[in-house]
C-alpha positions as a printed Julia matrix, in Angstrom:
207×3 Matrix{Float64}:
  14.96  -14.04   -9.14
  12.16  -12.62  -11.31
   8.62  -13.08  -10.1
   6.41  -15.64  -11.85
   3.2   -14.39  -10.28
   0.27  -13.8   -12.62
  -1.07  -10.36  -13.31
  -4.0   -10.59  -10.9
  -3.55  -13.56   -8.57
  -1.04  -11.92   -6.24
  -0.46   -8.4    -7.46
  -1.88   -5.98   -4.9
  -4.54   -3.63   -6.15
  -4.84   -1.04   -3.42
  -7.4     0.82   -5.51
  -9.72   -2.2    -5.29
  -9.83   -1.83   -1.52
 -12.3     1.0    -1.97
 -14.64   -1.31   -3.82
 -14.17   -4.14   -1.34
 -14.88   -1.87    1.62
 -18.43   -1.38    0.38
 -19.17   -5.1     0.67
 -20.42   -5.63    4.19
 -22.91   -7.97    5.76
 -24.89   -5.03    7.08
 -25.55   -3.61    3.6
 -26.97   -5.22    0.46
 -24.51   -6.69   -2.01
 -23.65   -4.28   -4.83
 -25.42   -4.82   -8.12
 -23.52   -5.93  -11.18
 -23.86   -2.46  -12.73
 -22.58   -0.86   -9.5
 -19.47   -3.05   -9.66
 -18.96   -2.09  -13.31
 -19.38    1.58  -12.42
 -16.74    1.36   -9.68
 -14.31   -0.42  -12.01
 -14.93    2.13  -14.77
 -14.05    4.88  -12.27
 -10.8     3.1   -11.36
  -9.92    2.66  -15.04
 -10.71    6.3   -15.88
  -8.42    7.47  -13.03
  -5.62    5.21  -14.24
  -5.64    3.12  -11.05
  -6.47   -0.01  -13.03
  -5.79   -0.94  -16.64
  -8.74   -1.7   -18.9
  -7.43   -5.22  -19.52
  -7.15   -5.96  -15.79
 -10.54   -4.38  -15.17
 -12.1    -6.67  -17.74
 -10.31   -9.63  -16.12
 -11.75   -8.66  -12.72
 -15.25   -8.6   -14.21
 -14.69  -12.05  -15.73
 -13.49  -13.42  -12.36
 -16.66  -12.05  -10.76
 -18.76  -13.76  -13.4
 -19.94  -10.46  -14.87
 -18.49  -10.86  -18.34
 -20.77  -12.4   -20.92
 -19.7   -13.95  -24.21
 -19.53  -13.4   -27.08
 -17.44  -10.25  -27.14
 -18.52   -7.15  -28.99
 -16.16   -5.71  -31.58
 -16.03   -2.51  -33.59
 -14.71   -3.08  -37.12
 -13.63   -0.04  -39.12
 -13.37    0.02  -42.91
 -12.67    2.42  -45.75
 -14.67    2.05  -48.95
 -14.51    4.11  -52.16
 -17.81    5.89  -52.87
 -18.97    8.06  -55.78
 -21.93   10.27  -56.61
 -22.88   12.28  -59.7
 -24.15   15.88  -59.55
 -24.88   18.75  -61.94
 -23.43   22.08  -60.9
 -22.33   25.45  -62.33
 -18.71   24.95  -61.2
 -16.43   22.41  -59.56
 -16.44   24.04  -56.12
 -20.21   23.98  -55.89
 -20.22   20.45  -57.28
 -17.93   19.26  -54.48
 -20.13   20.86  -51.82
 -23.3    19.31  -53.2
 -21.63   15.95  -53.84
 -20.17   15.8   -50.33
 -23.56   16.53  -48.8
 -25.13   13.83  -50.98
 -22.57   11.21  -49.92
 -22.92   12.06  -46.23
 -26.72   11.95  -46.4
 -26.7     8.56  -48.16
 -24.15    6.96  -45.82
 -25.9     8.35  -42.74
 -28.91    6.21  -43.62
 -27.12    2.85  -43.38
 -28.95    0.32  -41.22
 -25.97   -1.25  -39.44
 -22.88    0.71  -40.41
 -22.17    4.31  -39.49
 -19.79    7.08  -40.48
 -16.74    7.33  -38.29
 -13.47    9.23  -38.11
  -9.78    8.34  -38.22
  -9.32    8.52  -34.44
 -12.36    6.77  -33.0
 -14.8     4.23  -34.38
 -16.9     3.15  -31.4
 -19.56    5.8   -32.02
 -20.72    7.84  -35.03
 -18.47   10.84  -35.61
 -19.55   14.46  -35.37
 -19.18   16.62  -38.49
 -18.8    13.62  -40.83
 -18.21   15.77  -43.93
 -14.89   16.89  -42.47
 -13.93   13.68  -40.68
 -15.39   10.74  -42.58
 -14.56   11.41  -46.25
 -10.89   11.07  -47.23
  -9.22   11.75  -50.57
 -12.19   13.81  -51.73
 -11.85   14.7   -55.42
 -14.04   16.14  -58.18
 -14.04   15.22  -61.88
 -16.03   17.0   -64.6
 -17.32   14.37  -66.99
 -19.75   16.14  -69.36
 -21.19   19.55  -70.17
 -24.78   20.28  -69.23
 -27.25   22.66  -70.89
 -27.6    25.83  -68.86
 -24.16   25.48  -67.28
 -21.7    26.99  -69.78
 -18.8    26.7   -67.33
 -19.92   23.78  -65.17
 -21.62   20.56  -66.13
 -21.86   16.99  -64.85
 -19.4    16.06  -62.11
 -18.43   12.86  -60.33
 -17.47   13.25  -56.68
 -15.15   10.52  -55.36
 -14.06    9.81  -51.76
 -12.95    7.07  -49.39
 -15.69    6.81  -46.77
 -14.66    5.76  -43.24
 -17.31    3.46  -41.8
 -17.65    1.2   -38.76
 -19.97   -1.51  -37.56
 -20.43   -3.34  -34.25
 -20.3    -7.15  -34.45
 -20.46   -9.88  -31.8
 -18.22  -12.94  -31.78
 -15.22  -14.59  -30.14
 -12.85  -15.0   -33.09
 -11.34  -11.87  -34.72
 -11.2   -13.43  -38.18
 -14.85  -14.5   -38.02
 -15.82  -11.09  -36.72
 -14.02   -9.31  -39.57
 -15.69  -11.54  -42.17
 -19.12  -11.0   -40.6
 -18.54   -7.23  -40.57
 -17.67   -7.22  -44.26
 -20.75   -9.29  -45.13
 -23.09   -7.02  -43.19
 -21.55   -3.82  -44.53
 -21.7    -5.18  -48.08
 -25.43   -5.83  -47.7
 -25.88   -2.41  -46.1
 -24.07   -0.57  -48.89
 -25.81   -2.54  -51.64
 -29.13   -1.13  -50.42
 -27.95    2.37  -51.33
 -28.9     2.95  -54.94
 -28.36    6.73  -54.83
 -24.55    6.43  -54.66
 -21.96    4.03  -56.06
 -19.86    1.96  -53.61
 -16.81    0.03  -54.81
 -17.19   -2.8   -52.33
 -14.45   -4.88  -53.96
 -11.94   -2.27  -52.76
 -13.27   -2.13  -49.2
 -10.36   -2.45  -46.77
 -10.3    -2.88  -43.02
  -8.88    0.04  -41.05
  -9.33   -1.18  -37.49
 -10.57   -3.91  -35.18
 -11.32   -3.06  -31.55
 -12.74   -5.44  -28.94
 -15.12   -3.71  -26.58
 -15.25   -4.67  -22.93
 -17.88   -4.21  -20.25
 -15.9    -1.11  -19.26
 -16.41    0.6   -22.63
 -19.13    3.19  -23.08
 -20.8     2.72  -26.45
 -23.74    5.09  -26.09
C-alpha cells in the first residue's frame, strides 16, 4: 500500500542529524543565521532539496513573509549614433545601451541563464537580436552616417510579495518607471515581455 506520509513529517533526514547534534544544553542555542548556514550546506551537497530546506526554516519560525521574487523581462531598446561604418556604429551603440541600462535604479542587466544577480559582460550576455540600421547620411562620413542600434535587453528586478500575479504586475510597474527615466535611449515598454519568475528562499544567496 503506498505511503501517505507527508514530505517532512515522517521522512527521515539523516543529514539533519548533524545539525541536531549541535543543539545541546551545555552549549548556547545556534543563531538563526547559523541554522540557515547549516541548511545551505546540506542543500549545496544535495543532502536536502531547496524546497524541503525552506520548509524546515518555516517550521523553525525562521521564514519571514512576504517572499522575495526575481522577475526577468525582455524589452526592445534603441539608440542612435553617428559613425563612419556599420561595424563601428554597432560597437558604439552597444556600449551606449549597456551604459544607459546599467544606470537603472531598480532593474539590472541579466543573462539568459541566471537573473538573481547582475550579469558579467552584459554586452555579450544581455543584448539579444542586436541589429544595426543606417537611416541617414552625415557630413564627414561619406560611407557611414546616422545609425539606429536595436536590441532586446534582458533585465531583472527583485520584488517582494506573496502572490505571483501581483508580483509580476508590480515588477512591470517599477521597471516601466525605471526605463522612463532614461531619456538617452528609446525603450519600447509596450512590447516588454516576461521571461522568468523565480521565488527566492532564505537559502538563496543574492549578494
